[in-house]
Short mmCIF file of C-alpha atoms and ligand atoms in Angstrom, two decimals:
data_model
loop_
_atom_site.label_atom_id
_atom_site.label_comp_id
_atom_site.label_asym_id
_atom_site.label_seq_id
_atom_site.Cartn_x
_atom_site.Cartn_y
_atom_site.Cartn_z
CA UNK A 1 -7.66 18.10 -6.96
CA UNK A 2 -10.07 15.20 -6.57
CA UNK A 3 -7.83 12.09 -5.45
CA UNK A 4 -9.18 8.71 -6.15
CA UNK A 5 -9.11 6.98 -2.45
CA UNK A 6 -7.10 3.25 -2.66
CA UNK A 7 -7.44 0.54 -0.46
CA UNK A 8 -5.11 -2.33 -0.70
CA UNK A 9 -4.63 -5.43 1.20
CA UNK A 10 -1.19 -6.59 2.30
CA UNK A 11 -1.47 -9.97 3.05
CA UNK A 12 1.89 -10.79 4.20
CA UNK A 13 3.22 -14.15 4.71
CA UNK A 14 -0.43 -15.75 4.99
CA UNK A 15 -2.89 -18.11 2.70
CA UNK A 16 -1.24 -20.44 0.39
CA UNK A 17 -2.77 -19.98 -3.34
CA UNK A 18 -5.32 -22.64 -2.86
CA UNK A 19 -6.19 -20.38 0.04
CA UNK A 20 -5.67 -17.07 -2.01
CA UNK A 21 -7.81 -17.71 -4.62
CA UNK A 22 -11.00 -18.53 -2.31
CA UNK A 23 -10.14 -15.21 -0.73
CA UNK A 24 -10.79 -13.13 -4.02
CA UNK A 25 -13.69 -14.88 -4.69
CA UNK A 26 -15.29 -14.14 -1.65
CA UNK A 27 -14.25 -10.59 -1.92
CA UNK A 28 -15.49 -10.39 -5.35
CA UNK A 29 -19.30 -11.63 -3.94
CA UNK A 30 -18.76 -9.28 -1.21
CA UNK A 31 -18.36 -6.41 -3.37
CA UNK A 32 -20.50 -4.82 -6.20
CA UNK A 33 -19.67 -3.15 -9.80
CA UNK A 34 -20.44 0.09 -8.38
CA UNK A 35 -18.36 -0.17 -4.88
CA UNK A 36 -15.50 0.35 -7.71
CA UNK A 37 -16.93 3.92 -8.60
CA UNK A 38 -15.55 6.32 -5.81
CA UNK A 39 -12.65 4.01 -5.11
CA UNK A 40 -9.37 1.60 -5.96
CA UNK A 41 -9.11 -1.39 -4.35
CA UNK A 42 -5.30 -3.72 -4.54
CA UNK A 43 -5.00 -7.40 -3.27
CA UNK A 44 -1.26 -7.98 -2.42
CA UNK A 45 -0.73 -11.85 -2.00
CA UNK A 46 2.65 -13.72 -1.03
CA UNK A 47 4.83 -14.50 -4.61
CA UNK A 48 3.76 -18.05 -4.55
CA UNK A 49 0.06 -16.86 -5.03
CA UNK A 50 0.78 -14.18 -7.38
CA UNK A 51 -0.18 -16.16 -11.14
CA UNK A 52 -3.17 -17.72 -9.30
CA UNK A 53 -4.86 -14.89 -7.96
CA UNK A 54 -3.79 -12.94 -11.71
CA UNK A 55 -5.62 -15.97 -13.60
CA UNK A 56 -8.77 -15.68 -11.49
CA UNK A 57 -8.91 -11.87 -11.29
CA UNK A 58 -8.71 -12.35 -15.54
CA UNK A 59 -10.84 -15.30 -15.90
CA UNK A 60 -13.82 -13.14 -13.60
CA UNK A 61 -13.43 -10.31 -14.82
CA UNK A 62 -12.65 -9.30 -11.30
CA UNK A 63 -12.45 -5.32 -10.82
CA UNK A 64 -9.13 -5.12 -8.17
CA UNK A 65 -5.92 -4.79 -8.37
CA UNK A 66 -3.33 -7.41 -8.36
CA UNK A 67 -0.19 -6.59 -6.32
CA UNK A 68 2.40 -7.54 -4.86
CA UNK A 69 4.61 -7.12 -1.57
CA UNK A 70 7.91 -6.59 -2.15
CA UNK A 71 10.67 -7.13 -4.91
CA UNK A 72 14.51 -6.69 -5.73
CA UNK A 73 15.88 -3.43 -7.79
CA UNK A 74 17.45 -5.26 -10.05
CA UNK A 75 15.64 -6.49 -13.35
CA UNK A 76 17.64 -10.21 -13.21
CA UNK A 77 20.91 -11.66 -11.77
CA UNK A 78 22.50 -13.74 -8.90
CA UNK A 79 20.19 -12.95 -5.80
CA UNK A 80 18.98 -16.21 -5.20
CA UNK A 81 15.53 -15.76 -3.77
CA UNK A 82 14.31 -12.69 -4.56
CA UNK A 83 11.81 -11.23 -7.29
CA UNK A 84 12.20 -8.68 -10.26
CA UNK A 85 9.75 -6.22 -11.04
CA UNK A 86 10.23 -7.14 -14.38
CA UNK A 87 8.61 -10.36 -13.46
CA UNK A 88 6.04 -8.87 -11.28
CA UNK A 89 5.15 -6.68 -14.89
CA UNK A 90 4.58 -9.40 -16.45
CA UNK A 91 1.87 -10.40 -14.40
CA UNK A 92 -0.38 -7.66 -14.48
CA UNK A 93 0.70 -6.43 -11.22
CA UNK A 94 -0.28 -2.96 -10.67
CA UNK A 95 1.04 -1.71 -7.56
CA UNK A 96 4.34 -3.13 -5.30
CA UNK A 97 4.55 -2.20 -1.70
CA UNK A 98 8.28 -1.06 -1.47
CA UNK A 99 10.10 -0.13 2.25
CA UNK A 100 7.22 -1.58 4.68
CA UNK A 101 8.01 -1.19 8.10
CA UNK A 102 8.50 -5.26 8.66
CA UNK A 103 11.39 -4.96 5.56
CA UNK A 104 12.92 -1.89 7.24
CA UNK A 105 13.23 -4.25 10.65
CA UNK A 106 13.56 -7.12 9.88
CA UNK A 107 15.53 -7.44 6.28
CA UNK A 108 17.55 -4.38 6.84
CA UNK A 109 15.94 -2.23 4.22
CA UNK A 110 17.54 0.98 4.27
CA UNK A 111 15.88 4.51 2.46
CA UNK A 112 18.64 3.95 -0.44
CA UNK A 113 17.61 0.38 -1.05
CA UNK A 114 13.69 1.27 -0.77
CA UNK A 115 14.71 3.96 -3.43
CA UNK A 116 16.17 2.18 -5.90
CA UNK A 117 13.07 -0.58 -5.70
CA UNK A 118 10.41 2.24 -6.13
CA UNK A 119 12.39 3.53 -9.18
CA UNK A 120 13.10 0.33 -10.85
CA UNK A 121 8.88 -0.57 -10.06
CA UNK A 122 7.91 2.89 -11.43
CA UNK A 123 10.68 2.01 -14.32
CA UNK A 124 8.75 -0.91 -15.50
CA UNK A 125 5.01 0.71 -15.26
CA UNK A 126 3.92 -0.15 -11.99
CA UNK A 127 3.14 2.07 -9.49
CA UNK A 128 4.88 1.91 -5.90
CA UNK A 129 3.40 2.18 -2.55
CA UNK A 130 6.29 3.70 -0.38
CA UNK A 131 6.18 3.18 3.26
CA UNK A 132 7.11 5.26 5.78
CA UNK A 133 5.83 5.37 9.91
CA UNK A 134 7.92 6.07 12.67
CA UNK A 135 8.52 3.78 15.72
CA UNK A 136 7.08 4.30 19.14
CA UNK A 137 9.91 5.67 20.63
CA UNK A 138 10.64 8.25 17.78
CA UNK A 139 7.17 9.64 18.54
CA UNK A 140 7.71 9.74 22.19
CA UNK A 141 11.10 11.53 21.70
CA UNK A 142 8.59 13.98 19.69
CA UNK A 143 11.14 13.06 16.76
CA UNK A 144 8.34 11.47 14.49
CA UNK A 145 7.77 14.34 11.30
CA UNK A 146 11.50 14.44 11.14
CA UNK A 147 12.36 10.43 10.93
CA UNK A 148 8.99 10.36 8.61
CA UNK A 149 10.04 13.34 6.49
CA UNK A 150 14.12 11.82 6.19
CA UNK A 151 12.37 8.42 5.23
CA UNK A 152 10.11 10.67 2.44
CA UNK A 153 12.89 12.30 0.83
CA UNK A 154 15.51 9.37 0.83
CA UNK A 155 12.63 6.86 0.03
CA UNK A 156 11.66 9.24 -3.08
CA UNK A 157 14.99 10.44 -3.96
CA UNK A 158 15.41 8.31 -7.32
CA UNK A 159 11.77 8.40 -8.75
CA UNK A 160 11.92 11.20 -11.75
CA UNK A 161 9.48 14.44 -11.81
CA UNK A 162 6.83 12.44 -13.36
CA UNK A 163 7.34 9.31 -11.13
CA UNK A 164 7.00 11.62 -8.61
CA UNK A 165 3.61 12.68 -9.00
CA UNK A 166 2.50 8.99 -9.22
CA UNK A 167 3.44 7.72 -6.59
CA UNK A 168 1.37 5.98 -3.43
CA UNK A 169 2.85 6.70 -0.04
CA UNK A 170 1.60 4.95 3.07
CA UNK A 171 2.10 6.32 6.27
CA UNK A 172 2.20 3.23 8.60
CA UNK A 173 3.53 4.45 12.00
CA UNK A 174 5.67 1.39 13.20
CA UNK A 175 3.15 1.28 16.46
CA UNK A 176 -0.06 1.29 14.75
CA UNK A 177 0.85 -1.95 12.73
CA UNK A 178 -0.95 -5.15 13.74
CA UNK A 179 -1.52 -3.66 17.11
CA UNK A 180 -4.74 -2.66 17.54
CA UNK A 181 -4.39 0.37 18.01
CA UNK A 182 -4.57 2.80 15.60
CA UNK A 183 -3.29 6.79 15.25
CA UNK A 184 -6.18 9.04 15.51
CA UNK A 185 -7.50 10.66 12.76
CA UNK A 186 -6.03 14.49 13.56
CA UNK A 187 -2.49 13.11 14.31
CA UNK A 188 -2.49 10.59 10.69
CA UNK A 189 -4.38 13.87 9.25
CA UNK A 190 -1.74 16.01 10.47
CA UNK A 191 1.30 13.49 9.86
CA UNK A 192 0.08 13.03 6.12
CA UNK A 193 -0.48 16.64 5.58
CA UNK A 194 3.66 16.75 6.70
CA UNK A 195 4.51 14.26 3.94
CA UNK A 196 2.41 16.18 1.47
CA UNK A 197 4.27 19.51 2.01
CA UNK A 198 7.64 17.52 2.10
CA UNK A 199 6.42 16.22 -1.32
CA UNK A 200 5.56 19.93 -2.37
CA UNK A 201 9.18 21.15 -1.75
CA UNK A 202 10.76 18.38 -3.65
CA UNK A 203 8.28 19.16 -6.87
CA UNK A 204 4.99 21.46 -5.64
CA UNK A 205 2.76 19.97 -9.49
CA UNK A 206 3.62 16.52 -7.55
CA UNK A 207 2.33 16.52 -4.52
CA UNK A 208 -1.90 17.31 -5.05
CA UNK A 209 -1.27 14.44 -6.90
CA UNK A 210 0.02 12.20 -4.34
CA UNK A 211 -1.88 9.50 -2.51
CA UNK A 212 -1.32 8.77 0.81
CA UNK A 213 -2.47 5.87 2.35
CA UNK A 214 -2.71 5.63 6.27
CA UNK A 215 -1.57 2.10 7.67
CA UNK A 216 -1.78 0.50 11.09
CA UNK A 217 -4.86 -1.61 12.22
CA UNK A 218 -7.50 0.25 10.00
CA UNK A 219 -10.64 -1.98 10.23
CA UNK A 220 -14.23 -1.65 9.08
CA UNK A 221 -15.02 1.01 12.60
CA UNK A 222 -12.37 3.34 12.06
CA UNK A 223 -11.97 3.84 8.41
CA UNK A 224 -14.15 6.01 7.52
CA UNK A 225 -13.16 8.55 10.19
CA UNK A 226 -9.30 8.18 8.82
CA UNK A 227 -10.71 8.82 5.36
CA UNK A 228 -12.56 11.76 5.84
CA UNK A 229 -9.46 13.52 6.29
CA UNK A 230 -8.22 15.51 3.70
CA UNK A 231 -4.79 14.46 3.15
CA UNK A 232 -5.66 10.94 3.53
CA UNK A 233 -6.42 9.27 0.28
CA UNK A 234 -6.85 5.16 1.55
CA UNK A 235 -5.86 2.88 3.51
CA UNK A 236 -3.16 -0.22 3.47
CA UNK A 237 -4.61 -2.69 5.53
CA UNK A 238 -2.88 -5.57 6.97
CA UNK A 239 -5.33 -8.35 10.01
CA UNK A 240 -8.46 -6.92 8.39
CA UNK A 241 -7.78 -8.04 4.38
CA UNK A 242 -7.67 -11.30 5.22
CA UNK A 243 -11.20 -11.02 5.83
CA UNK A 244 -13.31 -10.81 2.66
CA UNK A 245 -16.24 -9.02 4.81
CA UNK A 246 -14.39 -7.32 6.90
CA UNK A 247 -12.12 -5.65 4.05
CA UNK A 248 -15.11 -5.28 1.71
CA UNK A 249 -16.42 -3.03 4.92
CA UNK A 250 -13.51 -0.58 4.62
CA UNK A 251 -13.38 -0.53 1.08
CA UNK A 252 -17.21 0.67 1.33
CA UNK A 253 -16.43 3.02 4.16
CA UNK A 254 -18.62 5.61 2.46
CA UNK A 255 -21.51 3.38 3.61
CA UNK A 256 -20.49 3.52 7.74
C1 LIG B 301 0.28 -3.49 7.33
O1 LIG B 301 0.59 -4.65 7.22
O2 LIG B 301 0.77 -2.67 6.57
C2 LIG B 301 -0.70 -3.11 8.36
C3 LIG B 301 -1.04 -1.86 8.45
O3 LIG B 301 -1.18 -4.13 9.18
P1 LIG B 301 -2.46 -4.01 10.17
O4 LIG B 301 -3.59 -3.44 9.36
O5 LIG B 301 -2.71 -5.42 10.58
O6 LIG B 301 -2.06 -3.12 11.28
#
């Protein structure tokens, strides 16, 4: 099963969409038609850059995908400052990071809640990218493939058969993010190859299908080590996509 690698940039809470949209310009000179061939590439800006970065992206013809970073379950209603993926559809948004480690912390984000946004993204014909990492003190306690596989299964558990097999899951172990320090490439390898076979008992035509992306301070050095494993199919980068060169480097890791 040949897996198409994706690498997608999280931006977080950075560049305002004046900001944003000289960011995808420079990534578009940084990267050729045919650096598209062997690979998928996702920019995920804040909300407030989202119909900015969608109109230049149209207007250029520009080959990546627009995504975003978050969003509610619910299609509309009375929860006053969040998003709807119906709204993110109707931008052209292809893929929605659901359940990152920095929602999990900080906004409470449980494995039910993270389930019912990848559903209702997958509902409206997007495709989610499901996070899942443990902290440094689960992987000290030698606890990390069981936290990682309870956060796969509950994280999953609402996505249909055919959702299933669709579906992006980044391993981002909590440690690894914005550190500097990344997992090495047998322990991610061997980590990814858990959530694969977790995958495989829930619905074995789903999980060849699967891509998993490895997050946590992947930068234009180490990516093409991480890559060459064979369970990991891309990378979700956070520091280094803020970078046009620098993420243009990992996106062309085939060329280190
Ligand atoms: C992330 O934000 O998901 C991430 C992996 O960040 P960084 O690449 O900066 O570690």
């Amino acid at each position: 099963m040949t897996r198409i690698p994706l690498i997608s940039g999280n931006w977080k809470m950075n560049l305002n969409h004046f900001e944003a949209i000289q960011l995808v310009q420079k990534l578009s000179y940084e990267l050729r038609n045919h650096d598209y061939d062997a690979v998928e590439v996702s920019v995920h800006p804040p909300f407030t850059d989202l119909r900015s970065v969608q109109t230049v992206i149209d207007a250029d013809r520009m080959l990546f995908h627009l995504g975003a970073q978050n969003c509610h379950a619910e299609d509309s209603g009375a929860f006053t400052g969040e998003v709807s993926p119906a709204m993110l559809g109707k931008m052209d948004v292809t893929f929605v990071i659901v359940g990152h480690s920095e929602r999990r912390a900080l906004f409470g984000e449980t494995n039910e809640v993270v389930a019912a946004k990848a559903a209702a993204v997958a509902t409206h014909g997007m495709t989610p990218i499901v996070c899942v990492g443990e902290t440094l003190e689960e992987r000290e306690s030698g606890d990390a493939q069981v936290i990682v596989e309870a956060q796969v299964r509950g994280s999953l558990s609402s996505l249909s058969g055919d959702q299933l097999a669709e579906v992006i899951v980044a391993y981002e172990p909590v440690w690894a993010i914005g550190t500097g320090v990344t997992a090495s490439a047998d322990d991610a390898q061997l980590m990814c190859a858990h959530i694969r076979s977790v995958i495989a008992s829930v619905r074995k035509s789903a999980a060849d299908k699967v891509r998993i992306q490895y997050g946590g301070s992947v930068n234009a050095a180490n990516a093409a080590e991480l890559m060459s494993m064979s369970d990991i199919d891309g990378a979700l980068v956070g520091g280094a996509s803020l970078e046009a060169a620098s993420f243009a480097r990992i996106v062309n890791f085939k060329d280190a």
